Coordinates of N, CA and C in Angstrom, one line a residue:
X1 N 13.0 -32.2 -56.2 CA 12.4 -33.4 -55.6 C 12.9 -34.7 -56.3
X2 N 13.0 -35.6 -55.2 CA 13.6 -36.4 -56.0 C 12.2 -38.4 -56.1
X3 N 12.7 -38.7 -57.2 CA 11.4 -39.7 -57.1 C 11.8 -41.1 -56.3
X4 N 11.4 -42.2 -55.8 CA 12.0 -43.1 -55.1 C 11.3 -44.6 -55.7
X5 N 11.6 -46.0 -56.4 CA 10.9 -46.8 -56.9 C 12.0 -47.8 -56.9
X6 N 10.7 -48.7 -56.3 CA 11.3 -50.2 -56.0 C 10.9 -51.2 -56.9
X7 N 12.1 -52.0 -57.0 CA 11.8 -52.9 -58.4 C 12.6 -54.4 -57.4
X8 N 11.8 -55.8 -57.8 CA 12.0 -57.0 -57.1 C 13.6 -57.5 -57.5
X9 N 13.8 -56.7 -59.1 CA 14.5 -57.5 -59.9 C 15.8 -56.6 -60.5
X10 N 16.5 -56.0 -61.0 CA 17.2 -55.4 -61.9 C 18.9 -56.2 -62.6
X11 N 18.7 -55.4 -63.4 CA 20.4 -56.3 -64.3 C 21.2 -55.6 -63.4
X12 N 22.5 -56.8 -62.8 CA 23.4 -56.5 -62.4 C 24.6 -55.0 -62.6
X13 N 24.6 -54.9 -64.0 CA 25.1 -53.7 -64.4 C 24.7 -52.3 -64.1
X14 N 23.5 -52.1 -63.9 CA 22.6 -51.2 -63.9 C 23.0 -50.1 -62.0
X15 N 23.3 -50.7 -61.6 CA 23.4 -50.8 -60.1 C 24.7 -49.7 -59.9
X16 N 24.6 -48.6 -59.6 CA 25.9 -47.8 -59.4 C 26.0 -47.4 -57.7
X17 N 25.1 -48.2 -57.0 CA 26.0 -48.4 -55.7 C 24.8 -49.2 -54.9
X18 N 25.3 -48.9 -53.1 CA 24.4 -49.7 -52.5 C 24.6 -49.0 -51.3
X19 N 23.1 -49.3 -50.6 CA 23.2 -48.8 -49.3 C 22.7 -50.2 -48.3
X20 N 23.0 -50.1 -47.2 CA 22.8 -51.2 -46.2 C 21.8 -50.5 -45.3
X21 N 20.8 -51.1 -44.5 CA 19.9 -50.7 -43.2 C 20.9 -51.7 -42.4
X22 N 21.3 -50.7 -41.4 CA 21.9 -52.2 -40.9 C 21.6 -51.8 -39.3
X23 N 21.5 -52.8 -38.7 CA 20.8 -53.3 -37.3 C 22.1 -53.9 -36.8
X24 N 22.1 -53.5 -35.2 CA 22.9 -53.7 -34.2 C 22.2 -53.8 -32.6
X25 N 22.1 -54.9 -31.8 CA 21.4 -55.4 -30.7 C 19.9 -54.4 -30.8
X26 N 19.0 -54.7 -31.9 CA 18.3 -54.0 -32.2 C 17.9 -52.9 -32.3
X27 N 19.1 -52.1 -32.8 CA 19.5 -50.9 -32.9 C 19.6 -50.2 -34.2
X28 N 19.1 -49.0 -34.7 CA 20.1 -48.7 -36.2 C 21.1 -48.2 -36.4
X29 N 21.9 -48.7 -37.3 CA 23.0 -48.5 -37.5 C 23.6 -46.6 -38.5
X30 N 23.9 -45.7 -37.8 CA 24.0 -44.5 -39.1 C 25.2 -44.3 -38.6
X31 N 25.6 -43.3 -39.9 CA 27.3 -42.9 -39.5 C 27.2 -41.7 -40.3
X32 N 28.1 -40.6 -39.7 CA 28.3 -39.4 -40.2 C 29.3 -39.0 -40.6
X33 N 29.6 -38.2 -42.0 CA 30.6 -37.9 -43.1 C 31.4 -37.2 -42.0
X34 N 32.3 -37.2 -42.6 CA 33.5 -36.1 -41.5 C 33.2 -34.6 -41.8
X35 N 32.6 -34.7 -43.6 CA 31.9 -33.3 -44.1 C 30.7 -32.4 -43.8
X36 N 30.3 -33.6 -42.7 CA 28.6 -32.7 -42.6 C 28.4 -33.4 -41.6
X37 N 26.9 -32.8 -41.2 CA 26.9 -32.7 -39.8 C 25.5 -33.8 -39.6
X38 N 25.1 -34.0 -40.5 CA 24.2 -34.8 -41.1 C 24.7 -36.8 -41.0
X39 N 22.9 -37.3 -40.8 CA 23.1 -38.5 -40.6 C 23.0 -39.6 -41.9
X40 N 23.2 -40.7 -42.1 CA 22.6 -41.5 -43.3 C 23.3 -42.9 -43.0
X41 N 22.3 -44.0 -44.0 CA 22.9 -45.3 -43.8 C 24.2 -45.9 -44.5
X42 N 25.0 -47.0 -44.1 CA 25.8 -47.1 -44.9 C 26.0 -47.5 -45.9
X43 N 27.0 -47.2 -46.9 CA 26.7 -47.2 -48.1 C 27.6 -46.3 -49.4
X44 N 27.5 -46.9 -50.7 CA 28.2 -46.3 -51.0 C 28.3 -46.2 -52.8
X45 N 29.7 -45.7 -53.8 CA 29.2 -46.3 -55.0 C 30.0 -47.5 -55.2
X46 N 30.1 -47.9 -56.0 CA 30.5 -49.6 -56.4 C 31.9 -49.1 -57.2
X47 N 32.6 -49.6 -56.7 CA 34.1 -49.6 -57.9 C 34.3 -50.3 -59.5
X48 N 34.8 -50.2 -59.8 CA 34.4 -50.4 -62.1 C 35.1 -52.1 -61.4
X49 N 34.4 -52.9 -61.8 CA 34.2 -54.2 -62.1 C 34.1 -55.2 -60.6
X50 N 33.3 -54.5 -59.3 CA 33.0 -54.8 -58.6 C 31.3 -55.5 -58.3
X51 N 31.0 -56.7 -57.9 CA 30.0 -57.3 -58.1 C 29.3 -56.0 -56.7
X52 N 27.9 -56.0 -57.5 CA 27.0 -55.0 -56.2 C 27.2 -55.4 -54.7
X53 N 27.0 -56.6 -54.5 CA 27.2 -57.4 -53.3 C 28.9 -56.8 -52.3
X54 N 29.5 -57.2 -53.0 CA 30.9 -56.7 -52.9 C 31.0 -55.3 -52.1
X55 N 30.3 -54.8 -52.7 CA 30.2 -52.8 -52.7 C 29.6 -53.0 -51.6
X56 N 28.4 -53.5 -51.2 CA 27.9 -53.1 -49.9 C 28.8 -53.7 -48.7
X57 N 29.2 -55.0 -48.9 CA 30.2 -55.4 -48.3 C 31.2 -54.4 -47.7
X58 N 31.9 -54.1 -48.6 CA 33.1 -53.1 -48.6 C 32.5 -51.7 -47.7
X59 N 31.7 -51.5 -48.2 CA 31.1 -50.3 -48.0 C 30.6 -49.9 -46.0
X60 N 29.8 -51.3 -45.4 CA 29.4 -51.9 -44.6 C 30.6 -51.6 -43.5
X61 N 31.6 -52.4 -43.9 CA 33.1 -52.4 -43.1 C 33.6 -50.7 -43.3
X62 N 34.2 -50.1 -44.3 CA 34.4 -48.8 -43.9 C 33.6 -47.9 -43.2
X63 N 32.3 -48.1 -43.5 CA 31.8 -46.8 -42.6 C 31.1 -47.2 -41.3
X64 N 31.3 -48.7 -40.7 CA 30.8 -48.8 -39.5 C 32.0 -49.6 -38.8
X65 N 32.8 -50.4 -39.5 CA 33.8 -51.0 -39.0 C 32.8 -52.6 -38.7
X66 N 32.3 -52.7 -39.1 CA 31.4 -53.9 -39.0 C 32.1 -55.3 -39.6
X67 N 32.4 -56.2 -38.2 CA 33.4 -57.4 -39.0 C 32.5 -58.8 -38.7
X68 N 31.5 -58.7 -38.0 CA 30.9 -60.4 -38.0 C 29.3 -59.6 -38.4
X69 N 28.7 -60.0 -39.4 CA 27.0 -59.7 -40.1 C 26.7 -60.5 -40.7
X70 N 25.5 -60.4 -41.4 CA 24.9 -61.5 -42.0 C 24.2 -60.3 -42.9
X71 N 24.2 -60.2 -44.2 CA 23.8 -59.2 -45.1 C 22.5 -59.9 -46.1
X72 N 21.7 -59.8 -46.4 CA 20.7 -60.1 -47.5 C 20.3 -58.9 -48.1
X73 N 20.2 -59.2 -49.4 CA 19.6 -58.3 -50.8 C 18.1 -58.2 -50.4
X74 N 17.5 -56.9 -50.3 CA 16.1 -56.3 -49.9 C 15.6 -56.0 -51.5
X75 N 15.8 -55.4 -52.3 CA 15.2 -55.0 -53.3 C 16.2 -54.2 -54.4
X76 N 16.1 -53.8 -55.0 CA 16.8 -52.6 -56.4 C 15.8 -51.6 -55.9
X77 N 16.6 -50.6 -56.6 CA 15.6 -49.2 -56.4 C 16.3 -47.9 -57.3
X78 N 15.4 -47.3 -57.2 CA 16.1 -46.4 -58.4 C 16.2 -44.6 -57.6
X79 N 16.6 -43.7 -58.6 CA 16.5 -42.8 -57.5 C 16.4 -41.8 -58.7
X80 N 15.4 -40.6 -59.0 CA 15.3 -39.8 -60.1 C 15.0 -38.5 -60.4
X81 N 15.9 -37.9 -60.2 CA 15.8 -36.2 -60.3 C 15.4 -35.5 -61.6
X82 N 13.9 -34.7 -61.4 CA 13.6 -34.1 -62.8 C 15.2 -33.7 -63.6
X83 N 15.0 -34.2 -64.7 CA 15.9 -33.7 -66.2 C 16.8 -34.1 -66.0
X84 N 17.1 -35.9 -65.3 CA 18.2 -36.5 -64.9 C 18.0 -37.8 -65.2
X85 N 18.9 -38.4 -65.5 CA 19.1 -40.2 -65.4 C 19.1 -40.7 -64.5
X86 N 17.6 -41.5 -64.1 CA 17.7 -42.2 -63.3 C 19.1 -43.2 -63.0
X87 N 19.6 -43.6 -61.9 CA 20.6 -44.3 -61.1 C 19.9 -45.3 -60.6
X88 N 20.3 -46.4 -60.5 CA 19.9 -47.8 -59.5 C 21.0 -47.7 -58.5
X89 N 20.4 -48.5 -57.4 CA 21.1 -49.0 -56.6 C 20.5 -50.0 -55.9
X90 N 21.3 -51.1 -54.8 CA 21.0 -52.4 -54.3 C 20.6 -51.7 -52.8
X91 N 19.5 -51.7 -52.4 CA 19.1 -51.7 -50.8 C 19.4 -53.4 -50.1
X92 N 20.4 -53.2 -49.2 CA 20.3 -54.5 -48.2 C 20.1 -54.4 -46.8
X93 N 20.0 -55.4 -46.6 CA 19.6 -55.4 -44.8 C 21.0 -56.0 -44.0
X94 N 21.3 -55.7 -43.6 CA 22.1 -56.7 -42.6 C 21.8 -56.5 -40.9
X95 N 22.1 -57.8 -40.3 CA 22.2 -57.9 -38.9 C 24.0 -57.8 -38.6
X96 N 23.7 -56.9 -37.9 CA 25.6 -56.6 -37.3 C 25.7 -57.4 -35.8
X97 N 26.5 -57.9 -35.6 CA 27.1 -59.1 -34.7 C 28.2 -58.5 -33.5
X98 N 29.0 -57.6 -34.5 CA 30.3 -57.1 -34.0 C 30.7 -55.8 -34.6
X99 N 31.2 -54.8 -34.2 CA 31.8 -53.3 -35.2 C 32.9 -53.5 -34.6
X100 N 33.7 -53.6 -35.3 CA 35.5 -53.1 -34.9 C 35.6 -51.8 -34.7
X101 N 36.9 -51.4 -35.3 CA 37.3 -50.3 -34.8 C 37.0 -49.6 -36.9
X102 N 36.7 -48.1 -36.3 CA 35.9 -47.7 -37.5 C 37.6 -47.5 -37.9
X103 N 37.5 -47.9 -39.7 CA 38.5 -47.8 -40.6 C 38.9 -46.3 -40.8
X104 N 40.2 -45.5 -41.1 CA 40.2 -44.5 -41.4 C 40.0 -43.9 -43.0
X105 N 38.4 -43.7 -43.1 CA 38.6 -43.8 -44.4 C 37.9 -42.2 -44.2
X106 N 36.6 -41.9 -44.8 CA 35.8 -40.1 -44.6 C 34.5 -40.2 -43.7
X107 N 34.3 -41.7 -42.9 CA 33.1 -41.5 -41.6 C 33.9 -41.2 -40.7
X108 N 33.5 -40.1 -40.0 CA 33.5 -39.5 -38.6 C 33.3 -40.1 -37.2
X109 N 32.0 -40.5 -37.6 CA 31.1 -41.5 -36.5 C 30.3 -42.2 -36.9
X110 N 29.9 -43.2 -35.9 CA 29.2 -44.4 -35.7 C 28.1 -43.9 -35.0
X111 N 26.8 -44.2 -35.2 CA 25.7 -44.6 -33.6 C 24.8 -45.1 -33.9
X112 N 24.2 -45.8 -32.5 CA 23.1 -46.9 -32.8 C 22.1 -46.0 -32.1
X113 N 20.9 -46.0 -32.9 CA 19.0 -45.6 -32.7 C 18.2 -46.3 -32.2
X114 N 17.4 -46.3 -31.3 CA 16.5 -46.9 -31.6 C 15.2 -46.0 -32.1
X115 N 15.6 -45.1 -32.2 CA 14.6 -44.2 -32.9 C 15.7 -43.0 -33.6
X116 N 14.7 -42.5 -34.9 CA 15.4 -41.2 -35.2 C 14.5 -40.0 -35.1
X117 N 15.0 -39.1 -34.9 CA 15.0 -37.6 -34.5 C 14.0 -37.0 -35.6
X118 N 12.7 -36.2 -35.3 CA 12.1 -35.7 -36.7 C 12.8 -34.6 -37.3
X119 N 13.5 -34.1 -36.8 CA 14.0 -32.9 -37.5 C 14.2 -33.3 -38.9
X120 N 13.9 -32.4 -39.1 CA 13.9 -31.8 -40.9 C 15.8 -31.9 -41.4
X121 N 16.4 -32.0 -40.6 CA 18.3 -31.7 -41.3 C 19.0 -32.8 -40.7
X122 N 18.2 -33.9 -39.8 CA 18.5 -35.3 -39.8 C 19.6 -36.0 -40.2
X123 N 18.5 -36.0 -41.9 CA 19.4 -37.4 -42.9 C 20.1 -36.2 -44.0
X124 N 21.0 -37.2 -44.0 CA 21.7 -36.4 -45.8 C 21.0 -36.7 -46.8
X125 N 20.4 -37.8 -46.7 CA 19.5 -37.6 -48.5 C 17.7 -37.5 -47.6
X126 N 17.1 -36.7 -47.1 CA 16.0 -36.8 -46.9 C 15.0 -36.9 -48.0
X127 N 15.2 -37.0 -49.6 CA 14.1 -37.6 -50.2 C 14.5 -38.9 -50.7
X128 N 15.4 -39.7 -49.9 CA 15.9 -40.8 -50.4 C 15.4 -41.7 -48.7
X129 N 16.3 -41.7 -48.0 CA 16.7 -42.9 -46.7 C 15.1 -42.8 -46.0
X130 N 14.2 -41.9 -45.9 CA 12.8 -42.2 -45.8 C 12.4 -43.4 -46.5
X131 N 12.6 -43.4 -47.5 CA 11.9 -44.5 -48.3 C 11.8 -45.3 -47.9
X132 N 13.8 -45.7 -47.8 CA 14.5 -46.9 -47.7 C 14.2 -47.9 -46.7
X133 N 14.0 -46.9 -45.7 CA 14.1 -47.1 -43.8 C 12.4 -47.6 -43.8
X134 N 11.6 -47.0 -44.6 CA 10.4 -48.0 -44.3 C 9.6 -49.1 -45.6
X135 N 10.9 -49.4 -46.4 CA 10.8 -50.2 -47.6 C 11.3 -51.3 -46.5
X136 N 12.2 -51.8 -46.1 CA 12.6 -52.6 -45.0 C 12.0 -53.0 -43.6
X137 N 11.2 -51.5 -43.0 CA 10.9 -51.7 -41.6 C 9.3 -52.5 -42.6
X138 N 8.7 -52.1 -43.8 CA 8.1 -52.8 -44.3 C 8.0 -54.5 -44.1
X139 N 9.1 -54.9 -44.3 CA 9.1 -56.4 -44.7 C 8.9 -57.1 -42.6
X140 N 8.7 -56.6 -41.9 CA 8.7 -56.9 -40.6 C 10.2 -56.9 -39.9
X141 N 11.5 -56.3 -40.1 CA 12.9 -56.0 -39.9 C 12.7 -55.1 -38.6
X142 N 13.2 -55.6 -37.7 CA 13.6 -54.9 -36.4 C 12.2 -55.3 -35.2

């Protein structure tokens, strides 16, 4: 099991990736690994001397092909598996405008929700993107 905790604030350094909620004509945005069959937001880890912002940036465009958005920082958050070091990462929101054509990098596919599916084998990180998806639909988003 894994634990999930949101923090307003964290040091830049700390941050070893980021995931985006991202919205499209009121829609959600998920994309699927070319390795699994499974859904999740986009997102990713941060490259050695890349600002967090940057990462989701970068991250945003490879796995949705997303070229006109508007991104804002939602929170830090941490993610912590018994007998493990906790990891941070940057949760952001963005509104998507436009997706290009998806980059050839390891997403498969694109698709927009307006709801997701209860099944239990859904998300790829199911004790994580729950959180996330109502840490955000939290703040009144969508």
């Amino acid at each position: 099991m894994i634990q999930v905790a949101f923090y307003d604030i964290a040091e830049e350094s700390l941050f070893d990736f980021a995931v985006i909620i991202a919205i499209k004509e009121g829609k959600w945005i998920l994309c699927r690994h070319k390795d699994r069959r499974t859904w999740e937001f986009p997102g990713g880890h941060r490259d050695p001397g890349e600002w967090i912002e940057d990462t989701a940036r970068r991250e945003l465009y490879e796995e949705t092909g997303a070229e006109h958005y508007t991104l804002q920082p939602v929170c830090a958050y941490s993610c912590l598996r018994q007998g493990e070091k906790a990891s941070f990462g940057m949760l952001y929101y963005a509104q998507v405008d436009e997706l290009g054509p998806l980059p050839a990098f390891e997403i498969e596919e694109v698709k927009l929700y307006d709801k997701f599916p209860e099944k239990k084998d859904f998300w790829t990180y199911p004790d994580i993107q729950p959180f996330l998806l109502r840490k955000v639909s939290g703040l009144g988003i969508k």
